[in-house]
PDB file of C-alpha atoms and ligand atoms in Angstrom:
ATOM      1  CA  MET Q  62     -16.972   9.269 -14.544  1.00  0.00           C
ATOM      2  CA  ILE Q  63     -19.004   6.580 -12.754  1.00  0.00           C
ATOM      3  CA  ALA Q  64     -17.856   3.921 -15.230  1.00  0.00           C
ATOM      4  CA  GLU Q  65     -14.211   4.982 -14.789  1.00  0.00           C
ATOM      5  CA  ARG Q  66     -14.395   4.955 -11.038  1.00  0.00           C
ATOM      6  CA  TYR Q  67     -16.139   1.565 -11.104  1.00  0.00           C
ATOM      7  CA  ALA Q  68     -13.309   0.139 -13.200  1.00  0.00           C
ATOM      8  CA  GLN Q  69     -10.711   1.746 -10.973  1.00  0.00           C
ATOM      9  CA  VAL Q  70     -12.197   0.350  -7.758  1.00  0.00           C
ATOM     10  CA  ASN Q  71     -12.364  -3.126  -9.322  1.00  0.00           C
ATOM     11  CA  GLU Q  72      -8.699  -2.782 -10.166  1.00  0.00           C
ATOM     12  CA  GLN Q  73      -7.890  -1.725  -6.603  1.00  0.00           C
ATOM     13  CA  ILE Q  74      -9.753  -4.752  -5.278  1.00  0.00           C
ATOM     14  CA  ARG Q  75      -7.875  -7.006  -7.655  1.00  0.00           C
ATOM     15  CA  ARG Q  76      -4.517  -5.609  -6.544  1.00  0.00           C
ATOM     16  CA  ALA Q  77      -5.363  -5.783  -2.857  1.00  0.00           C
ATOM     17  CA  ALA Q  78      -6.394  -9.412  -3.319  1.00  0.00           C
ATOM     18  CA  GLN Q  79      -3.204 -10.288  -5.143  1.00  0.00           C
ATOM     19  CA  ALA Q  80      -1.070  -8.508  -2.567  1.00  0.00           C
ATOM     20  CA  ALA Q  81      -2.761 -10.610   0.098  1.00  0.00           C
ATOM     21  CA  GLY Q  82      -2.262 -13.830  -1.896  1.00  0.00           C
ATOM     22  CA  ARG Q  83      -5.997 -14.144  -2.523  1.00  0.00           C
ATOM     23  CA  ASP Q  84      -7.958 -14.961  -5.678  1.00  0.00           C
ATOM     24  CA  PRO Q  85      -9.744 -11.735  -6.740  1.00  0.00           C
ATOM     25  CA  ALA Q  86     -12.675 -13.887  -7.887  1.00  0.00           C
ATOM     26  CA  GLY Q  87     -13.369 -14.552  -4.214  1.00  0.00           C
ATOM     27  CA  ILE Q  88     -14.376 -10.928  -3.613  1.00  0.00           C
ATOM     28  CA  ARG Q  89     -17.683  -9.485  -4.774  1.00  0.00           C
ATOM     29  CA  LEU Q  90     -18.416  -5.796  -5.027  1.00  0.00           C
ATOM     30  CA  VAL Q  91     -21.741  -4.384  -3.841  1.00  0.00           C
ATOM     31  CA  VAL Q  92     -22.077  -0.845  -5.249  1.00  0.00           C
ATOM     32  CA  VAL Q  93     -23.823   1.247  -2.616  1.00  0.00           C
ATOM     33  CA  THR Q  94     -26.309   3.508  -4.403  1.00  0.00           C
ATOM     34  CA  LYS Q  95     -28.213   5.088  -1.509  1.00  0.00           C
ATOM     35  CA  GLY Q  96     -28.812   8.757  -2.164  1.00  0.00           C
ATOM     36  CA  HIS Q  97     -28.132   8.429  -5.896  1.00  0.00           C
ATOM     37  CA  PRO Q  98     -30.783   8.656  -8.606  1.00  0.00           C
ATOM     38  CA  LEU Q  99     -31.697   5.891 -10.987  1.00  0.00           C
ATOM     39  CA  GLU Q 100     -29.895   7.531 -13.937  1.00  0.00           C
ATOM     40  CA  ASP Q 101     -26.606   7.157 -12.051  1.00  0.00           C
ATOM     41  CA  ILE Q 102     -27.457   3.619 -11.054  1.00  0.00           C
ATOM     42  CA  GLN Q 103     -28.130   2.860 -14.746  1.00  0.00           C
ATOM     43  CA  GLN Q 104     -24.603   4.028 -15.521  1.00  0.00           C
ATOM     44  CA  VAL Q 105     -22.918   1.832 -12.980  1.00  0.00           C
ATOM     45  CA  VAL Q 106     -24.976  -1.152 -14.097  1.00  0.00           C
ATOM     46  CA  GLU Q 107     -23.958  -0.498 -17.708  1.00  0.00           C
ATOM     47  CA  ALA Q 108     -20.355  -0.408 -16.510  1.00  0.00           C
ATOM     48  CA  GLY Q 109     -20.816  -3.961 -15.191  1.00  0.00           C
ATOM     49  CA  ALA Q 110     -22.190  -3.692 -11.641  1.00  0.00           C
ATOM     50  CA  CYS Q 111     -24.783  -6.318 -10.781  1.00  0.00           C
ATOM     51  CA  LEU Q 112     -25.014  -6.083  -6.997  1.00  0.00           C
ATOM     52  CA  LEU Q 113     -26.549  -2.847  -5.624  1.00  0.00           C
ATOM     53  CA  GLY Q 114     -26.649  -1.860  -1.952  1.00  0.00           C
ATOM     54  CA  GLU Q 115     -29.283   0.391  -0.367  1.00  0.00           C
ATOM     55  CA  SER Q 116     -29.677   1.523   3.245  1.00  0.00           C
ATOM     56  CA  TYR Q 117     -33.232   2.861   3.408  1.00  0.00           C
ATOM     57  CA  VAL Q 118     -36.194   0.629   2.642  1.00  0.00           C
ATOM     58  CA  GLU Q 119     -38.494   3.241   1.141  1.00  0.00           C
ATOM     59  CA  GLU Q 120     -35.887   4.836  -1.075  1.00  0.00           C
ATOM     60  CA  ALA Q 121     -34.849   1.422  -2.336  1.00  0.00           C
ATOM     61  CA  LEU Q 122     -38.401   0.270  -3.019  1.00  0.00           C
ATOM     62  CA  GLU Q 123     -38.978   3.265  -5.266  1.00  0.00           C
ATOM     63  CA  LYS Q 124     -35.912   2.326  -7.288  1.00  0.00           C
ATOM     64  CA  ILE Q 125     -36.711  -1.373  -7.388  1.00  0.00           C
ATOM     65  CA  GLN Q 126     -40.280  -0.788  -8.440  1.00  0.00           C
ATOM     66  CA  ALA Q 127     -39.382   1.795 -11.050  1.00  0.00           C
ATOM     67  CA  GLY Q 128     -37.854  -1.077 -13.037  1.00  0.00           C
ATOM     68  CA  GLY Q 129     -35.671  -0.137 -15.973  1.00  0.00           C
ATOM     69  CA  LEU Q 130     -32.614  -2.061 -14.859  1.00  0.00           C
ATOM     70  CA  PRO Q 131     -31.691  -5.332 -16.511  1.00  0.00           C
ATOM     71  CA  GLY Q 132     -32.908  -8.516 -14.858  1.00  0.00           C
ATOM     72  CA  GLY Q 133     -30.206 -10.191 -12.871  1.00  0.00           C
ATOM     73  CA  VAL Q 134     -29.365  -7.077 -10.870  1.00  0.00           C
ATOM     74  CA  GLU Q 135     -29.494  -7.971  -7.174  1.00  0.00           C
ATOM     75  CA  TRP Q 136     -30.659  -5.568  -4.474  1.00  0.00           C
ATOM     76  CA  HIS Q 137     -28.823  -5.869  -1.162  1.00  0.00           C
ATOM     77  CA  MET Q 138     -30.279  -4.233   1.966  1.00  0.00           C
ATOM     78  CA  ILE Q 139     -27.323  -3.036   4.018  1.00  0.00           C
ATOM     79  CA  GLY Q 140     -28.881  -0.558   6.480  1.00  0.00           C
ATOM     80  CA  HIS Q 141     -30.699  -0.941   9.763  1.00  0.00           C
ATOM     81  CA  VAL Q 142     -34.187  -2.426   9.293  1.00  0.00           C
ATOM     82  CA  GLN Q 143     -37.002  -1.399  11.611  1.00  0.00           C
ATOM     83  CA  SER Q 144     -39.161  -4.398  12.467  1.00  0.00           C
ATOM     84  CA  ARG Q 145     -42.223  -2.889  10.829  1.00  0.00           C
ATOM     85  CA  LYS Q 146     -40.366  -2.798   7.474  1.00  0.00           C
ATOM     86  CA  SER Q 147     -39.529  -6.462   7.611  1.00  0.00           C
ATOM     87  CA  LYS Q 148     -42.315  -7.382   5.197  1.00  0.00           C
ATOM     88  CA  ALA Q 149     -40.982  -5.110   2.449  1.00  0.00           C
ATOM     89  CA  VAL Q 150     -37.468  -6.431   2.932  1.00  0.00           C
ATOM     90  CA  ALA Q 151     -38.627 -10.054   2.824  1.00  0.00           C
ATOM     91  CA  ALA Q 152     -40.605  -9.410  -0.348  1.00  0.00           C
ATOM     92  CA  HIS Q 153     -38.312  -7.180  -2.403  1.00  0.00           C
ATOM     93  CA  PHE Q 154     -34.638  -7.613  -1.562  1.00  0.00           C
ATOM     94  CA  ASP Q 155     -32.324 -10.356  -2.714  1.00  0.00           C
ATOM     95  CA  TRP Q 156     -30.020 -10.201   0.301  1.00  0.00           C
ATOM     96  CA  LEU Q 157     -30.018  -8.674   3.749  1.00  0.00           C
ATOM     97  CA  HIS Q 158     -26.588  -7.768   5.221  1.00  0.00           C
ATOM     98  CA  SER Q 159     -27.885  -6.211   8.396  1.00  0.00           C
ATOM     99  CA  LEU Q 160     -29.673  -8.898  10.395  1.00  0.00           C
ATOM    100  CA  ASP Q 161     -28.788  -7.463  13.765  1.00  0.00           C
ATOM    101  CA  ARG Q 162     -31.243  -8.925  16.298  1.00  0.00           C
ATOM    102  CA  GLU Q 163     -33.437 -11.911  16.998  1.00  0.00           C
ATOM    103  CA  LYS Q 164     -36.664  -9.994  16.929  1.00  0.00           C
ATOM    104  CA  LEU Q 165     -36.038  -8.945  13.345  1.00  0.00           C
ATOM    105  CA  ALA Q 166     -35.103 -12.504  12.410  1.00  0.00           C
ATOM    106  CA  LEU Q 167     -38.445 -13.776  13.729  1.00  0.00           C
ATOM    107  CA  ARG Q 168     -40.396 -11.115  11.817  1.00  0.00           C
ATOM    108  CA  LEU Q 169     -38.450 -11.816   8.618  1.00  0.00           C
ATOM    109  CA  GLU Q 170     -39.027 -15.533   8.963  1.00  0.00           C
ATOM    110  CA  ARG Q 171     -42.775 -14.978   9.115  1.00  0.00           C
ATOM    111  CA  ASP Q 172     -42.762 -12.456   6.254  1.00  0.00           C
ATOM    112  CA  ALA Q 173     -40.468 -14.464   4.007  1.00  0.00           C
ATOM    113  CA  ALA Q 174     -42.579 -17.577   4.530  1.00  0.00           C
ATOM    114  CA  ALA Q 175     -45.701 -15.583   3.620  1.00  0.00           C
ATOM    115  CA  ALA Q 176     -43.998 -14.269   0.496  1.00  0.00           C
ATOM    116  CA  GLY Q 177     -42.911 -17.782  -0.424  1.00  0.00           C
ATOM    117  CA  ARG Q 178     -39.223 -16.803  -0.375  1.00  0.00           C
ATOM    118  CA  THR Q 179     -36.006 -17.781   1.346  1.00  0.00           C
ATOM    119  CA  LEU Q 180     -33.845 -14.784   2.098  1.00  0.00           C
ATOM    120  CA  PRO Q 181     -30.031 -14.987   2.232  1.00  0.00           C
ATOM    121  CA  VAL Q 182     -28.889 -13.002   5.294  1.00  0.00           C
ATOM    122  CA  LEU Q 183     -25.702 -11.930   6.980  1.00  0.00           C
ATOM    123  CA  LEU Q 184     -25.491 -11.359  10.716  1.00  0.00           C
ATOM    124  CA  GLU Q 185     -24.382  -7.808  11.343  1.00  0.00           C
ATOM    125  CA  CYS Q 186     -21.957  -7.720  14.257  1.00  0.00           C
ATOM    126  CA  ASN Q 187     -20.719  -4.803  16.342  1.00  0.00           C
ATOM    127  CA  VAL Q 188     -17.040  -5.630  16.801  1.00  0.00           C
ATOM    128  CA  SER Q 189     -15.983  -2.191  18.056  1.00  0.00           C
ATOM    129  CA  GLY Q 190     -18.440  -1.457  20.864  1.00  0.00           C
ATOM    130  CA  GLU Q 191     -19.278   1.934  19.373  1.00  0.00           C
ATOM    131  CA  GLN Q 192     -22.750   2.876  20.535  1.00  0.00           C
ATOM    132  CA  SER Q 193     -23.618   4.387  17.166  1.00  0.00           C
ATOM    133  CA  LYS Q 194     -23.363   0.969  15.535  1.00  0.00           C
ATOM    134  CA  PHE Q 195     -25.994  -1.710  15.256  1.00  0.00           C
ATOM    135  CA  GLY Q 196     -25.257  -5.401  15.394  1.00  0.00           C
ATOM    136  CA  TRP Q 197     -24.951  -8.456  17.585  1.00  0.00           C
ATOM    137  CA  PRO Q 198     -22.685  -7.450  20.496  1.00  0.00           C
ATOM    138  CA  ALA Q 199     -19.316  -8.983  19.634  1.00  0.00           C
ATOM    139  CA  TRP Q 200     -16.630  -6.585  20.784  1.00  0.00           C
ATOM    140  CA  GLN Q 201     -15.692  -8.632  23.855  1.00  0.00           C
ATOM    141  CA  GLU Q 202     -14.360 -11.917  22.681  1.00  0.00           C
ATOM    142  CA  GLU Q 203     -14.726 -13.530  26.099  1.00  0.00           C
ATOM    143  CA  ARG Q 204     -18.493 -13.026  25.676  1.00  0.00           C
ATOM    144  CA  TRP Q 205     -18.892 -14.658  22.301  1.00  0.00           C
ATOM    145  CA  ASP Q 206     -20.385 -17.707  24.048  1.00  0.00           C
ATOM    146  CA  GLY Q 207     -23.428 -15.584  24.839  1.00  0.00           C
ATOM    147  CA  LEU Q 208     -24.199 -15.323  21.150  1.00  0.00           C
ATOM    148  CA  LEU Q 209     -24.549 -19.038  20.658  1.00  0.00           C
ATOM    149  CA  GLU Q 210     -28.046 -19.494  22.090  1.00  0.00           C
ATOM    150  CA  PRO Q 211     -29.865 -16.772  20.154  1.00  0.00           C
ATOM    151  CA  LEU Q 212     -27.919 -17.591  16.993  1.00  0.00           C
ATOM    152  CA  GLU Q 213     -28.854 -21.242  17.278  1.00  0.00           C
ATOM    153  CA  ARG Q 214     -32.502 -20.140  17.131  1.00  0.00           C
ATOM    154  CA  VAL Q 215     -31.833 -17.852  14.134  1.00  0.00           C
ATOM    155  CA  LEU Q 216     -30.050 -20.639  12.288  1.00  0.00           C
ATOM    156  CA  ALA Q 217     -33.090 -22.863  12.740  1.00  0.00           C
ATOM    157  CA  LEU Q 218     -35.434 -20.460  10.865  1.00  0.00           C
ATOM    158  CA  PRO Q 219     -36.250 -22.183   7.580  1.00  0.00           C
ATOM    159  CA  HIS Q 220     -36.849 -19.110   5.422  1.00  0.00           C
ATOM    160  CA  LEU Q 221     -33.646 -17.314   6.410  1.00  0.00           C
ATOM    161  CA  GLN Q 222     -30.473 -18.640   4.954  1.00  0.00           C
ATOM    162  CA  VAL Q 223     -27.522 -17.439   7.029  1.00  0.00           C
ATOM    163  CA  ARG Q 224     -24.494 -17.019   4.763  1.00  0.00           C
ATOM    164  CA  GLY Q 225     -21.969 -15.275   7.022  1.00  0.00           C
ATOM    165  CA  LEU Q 226     -21.242 -12.041   8.867  1.00  0.00           C
ATOM    166  CA  MET Q 227     -21.175  -8.313   8.199  1.00  0.00           C
ATOM    167  CA  THR Q 228     -19.595  -5.401  10.005  1.00  0.00           C
ATOM    168  CA  MET Q 229     -18.661  -1.726   9.774  1.00  0.00           C
ATOM    169  CA  ALA Q 230     -15.322  -0.787  11.290  1.00  0.00           C
ATOM    170  CA  PRO Q 231     -14.884   2.509  13.151  1.00  0.00           C
ATOM    171  CA  PHE Q 232     -13.725   5.417  10.994  1.00  0.00           C
ATOM    172  CA  PHE Q 233      -9.978   6.014  10.962  1.00  0.00           C
ATOM    173  CA  SER Q 234      -8.049   8.417   8.755  1.00  0.00           C
ATOM    174  CA  ASP Q 235      -5.469   5.633   8.430  1.00  0.00           C
ATOM    175  CA  PRO Q 236      -7.448   2.584   7.193  1.00  0.00           C
ATOM    176  CA  GLN Q 237      -4.777   0.169   8.439  1.00  0.00           C
ATOM    177  CA  GLN Q 238      -6.138   0.907  11.895  1.00  0.00           C
ATOM    178  CA  ALA Q 239      -9.422  -0.744  10.896  1.00  0.00           C
ATOM    179  CA  ARG Q 240      -7.697  -4.091  10.361  1.00  0.00           C
ATOM    180  CA  PRO Q 241      -8.033  -5.406  13.946  1.00  0.00           C
ATOM    181  CA  TYR Q 242     -11.822  -4.981  13.668  1.00  0.00           C
ATOM    182  CA  PHE Q 243     -12.014  -6.855  10.367  1.00  0.00           C
ATOM    183  CA  ASN Q 244      -9.760  -9.482  11.821  1.00  0.00           C
ATOM    184  CA  ARG Q 245     -12.050  -9.822  14.833  1.00  0.00           C
ATOM    185  CA  LEU Q 246     -15.030 -10.420  12.525  1.00  0.00           C
ATOM    186  CA  ARG Q 247     -13.119 -13.155  10.749  1.00  0.00           C
ATOM    187  CA  ARG Q 248     -12.190 -14.833  14.004  1.00  0.00           C
ATOM    188  CA  LEU Q 249     -15.788 -14.583  15.173  1.00  0.00           C
ATOM    189  CA  ARG Q 250     -16.804 -16.327  11.964  1.00  0.00           C
ATOM    190  CA  ASP Q 251     -14.316 -19.114  12.679  1.00  0.00           C
ATOM    191  CA  PHE Q 252     -15.683 -19.370  16.238  1.00  0.00           C
ATOM    192  CA  LEU Q 253     -19.265 -19.675  15.011  1.00  0.00           C
ATOM    193  CA  ALA Q 254     -18.316 -22.107  12.260  1.00  0.00           C
ATOM    194  CA  ALA Q 255     -16.661 -24.355  14.886  1.00  0.00           C
ATOM    195  CA  HIS Q 256     -19.859 -24.335  16.943  1.00  0.00           C
ATOM    196  CA  PHE Q 257     -22.318 -24.604  14.023  1.00  0.00           C
ATOM    197  CA  PRO Q 258     -20.448 -26.491  11.328  1.00  0.00           C
ATOM    198  CA  GLN Q 259     -23.674 -27.437   9.535  1.00  0.00           C
ATOM    199  CA  ALA Q 260     -24.361 -23.741   8.704  1.00  0.00           C
ATOM    200  CA  ASP Q 261     -22.840 -21.722   5.844  1.00  0.00           C
ATOM    201  CA  TRP Q 262     -20.353 -19.096   7.131  1.00  0.00           C
ATOM    202  CA  SER Q 263     -18.651 -18.397   3.843  1.00  0.00           C
ATOM    203  CA  GLU Q 264     -19.343 -14.665   3.497  1.00  0.00           C
ATOM    204  CA  LEU Q 265     -17.620 -11.746   5.234  1.00  0.00           C
ATOM    205  CA  SER Q 266     -19.194  -8.460   4.174  1.00  0.00           C
ATOM    206  CA  MET Q 267     -16.747  -5.788   5.292  1.00  0.00           C
ATOM    207  CA  GLY Q 268     -14.939  -2.811   3.790  1.00  0.00           C
ATOM    208  CA  MET Q 269     -16.254   0.520   2.444  1.00  0.00           C
ATOM    209  CA  SER Q 270     -14.782   3.299   0.331  1.00  0.00           C
ATOM    210  CA  GLY Q 271     -12.251   4.315   2.975  1.00  0.00           C
ATOM    211  CA  ASP Q 272     -11.090   0.928   4.157  1.00  0.00           C
ATOM    212  CA  PHE Q 273     -11.876  -1.814   1.628  1.00  0.00           C
ATOM    213  CA  GLU Q 274      -8.255  -2.664   0.902  1.00  0.00           C
ATOM    214  CA  ALA Q 275      -7.668  -3.363   4.586  1.00  0.00           C
ATOM    215  CA  ALA Q 276     -10.835  -5.471   4.646  1.00  0.00           C
ATOM    216  CA  VAL Q 277      -9.631  -7.496   1.654  1.00  0.00           C
ATOM    217  CA  GLN Q 278      -6.331  -8.114   3.445  1.00  0.00           C
ATOM    218  CA  GLU Q 279      -8.369  -9.519   6.350  1.00  0.00           C
ATOM    219  CA  GLY Q 280     -10.514 -11.812   4.271  1.00  0.00           C
ATOM    220  CA  ALA Q 281     -13.539  -9.874   3.032  1.00  0.00           C
ATOM    221  CA  THR Q 282     -15.616 -11.769   0.451  1.00  0.00           C
ATOM    222  CA  ILE Q 283     -18.002  -8.858  -0.128  1.00  0.00           C
ATOM    223  CA  VAL Q 284     -17.052  -5.181  -0.051  1.00  0.00           C
ATOM    224  CA  ARG Q 285     -19.707  -2.456  -0.001  1.00  0.00           C
ATOM    225  CA  ILE Q 286     -18.521   0.657  -1.794  1.00  0.00           C
ATOM    226  CA  GLY Q 287     -20.510   3.824  -2.432  1.00  0.00           C
ATOM    227  CA  THR Q 288     -18.681   7.136  -2.569  1.00  0.00           C
ATOM    228  CA  ALA Q 289     -15.524   5.915  -4.307  1.00  0.00           C
ATOM    229  CA  ILE Q 290     -17.669   4.858  -7.266  1.00  0.00           C
ATOM    230  CA  MET Q 291     -20.863   6.915  -7.222  1.00  0.00           C
ATOM    231  CA  GLY Q 292     -19.321  10.154  -5.885  1.00  0.00           C
ATOM    232  CA  PRO Q 293     -20.583  12.090  -2.862  1.00  0.00           C
ATOM    233  CA  ARG Q 294     -24.158  11.410  -1.864  1.00  0.00           C
ATOM    234  CA  PRO Q 295     -26.288  14.315  -2.977  1.00  0.00           C
ATOM    235  CA  ASP Q 296     -29.298  14.074  -0.676  1.00  0.00           C
ATOM    236  CA  LEU Q 297     -28.201  12.068   2.322  1.00  0.00           C
ATOM    237  CA  LYS Q 298     -26.317  13.120   5.412  1.00  0.00           C
ATOM    238  CA  ASP Q 299     -24.614   9.939   6.552  1.00  0.00           C
TER     239      ASP Q 299
HETATM  240  C1  PLP O 919     -23.269   3.863   3.069  1.00  0.00           C
HETATM  241  C2  PLP O 919     -22.752   2.514   3.452  1.00  0.00           C
HETATM  242  C3  PLP O 919     -21.646   1.958   2.786  1.00  0.00           C
HETATM  243  C4  PLP O 919     -20.847   2.657   1.707  1.00  0.00           C
HETATM  244  O1  PLP O 919     -20.131   3.723   2.261  1.00  0.00           O
HETATM  245  P1  PLP O 919     -19.064   4.531   1.366  1.00  0.00           P
HETATM  246  O2  PLP O 919     -18.170   5.129   2.358  1.00  0.00           O
HETATM  247  O3  PLP O 919     -19.830   5.523   0.594  1.00  0.00           O
HETATM  248  O4  PLP O 919     -18.373   3.578   0.484  1.00  0.00           O
HETATM  249  C5  PLP O 919     -21.257   0.658   3.145  1.00  0.00           C
HETATM  250  N1  PLP O 919     -21.912  -0.014   4.096  1.00  0.00           N
HETATM  251  C6  PLP O 919     -22.953   0.478   4.777  1.00  0.00           C
HETATM  252  C7  PLP O 919     -23.618  -0.338   5.823  1.00  0.00           C
HETATM  253  C8  PLP O 919     -23.413   1.775   4.476  1.00  0.00           C
HETATM  254  O5  PLP O 919     -24.436   2.302   5.169  1.00  0.00           O
END
């Protein structure tokens, strides 16, 4: 079942890319495995997945430290990180999608330096203004200028390697309604790239089970998909 759904989602990504005139190779799939046991993760990795997304530091650490998955599998932290968990993230994850504030950036810089690592990060942006969402405040385009100063400081941190932006769109039953939010993230990326051309803005992590095709239409380079591949989450509420 997991292998079939994994193949099916890959096919849907490929078709969405082609329909948008994009090269499917420009879109990477992070399989979101939060709430799912290692046996299920093993199955999706055997089916070909090599990027795994987790939202909770402790749950993820148990899985990472259990071993048993082939080397080369990358662990992507996609959920909100409390500052006190920065050390674990800096030491054990391959990517962080949810760098949402300067304080966390400063802690991660210190902890990544101590661990002798450089961590690829994405800046999580709140493009909808929903209070339930984390992220750099970016829903009012006329205020994007206000992001430049703090982001300039984040970009200067030597052990964090900014690679682009991440967002979650609001939930809609019609995923096409999410497109303006994905489009806003892309335009924010263009705005930041114009101001900081020396930095790498190549990645747009956007799109989940319910809306990834709309995200691909708007330029996603990374989609984060859980339920559509792994099935419903057994022991998590979100
Ligand atoms: C859980 C989660 C996902 C995956 O959600 P699905 O709807 O199960 O595909 C993607 N991104 C983030 C940040 C998440 O927390």
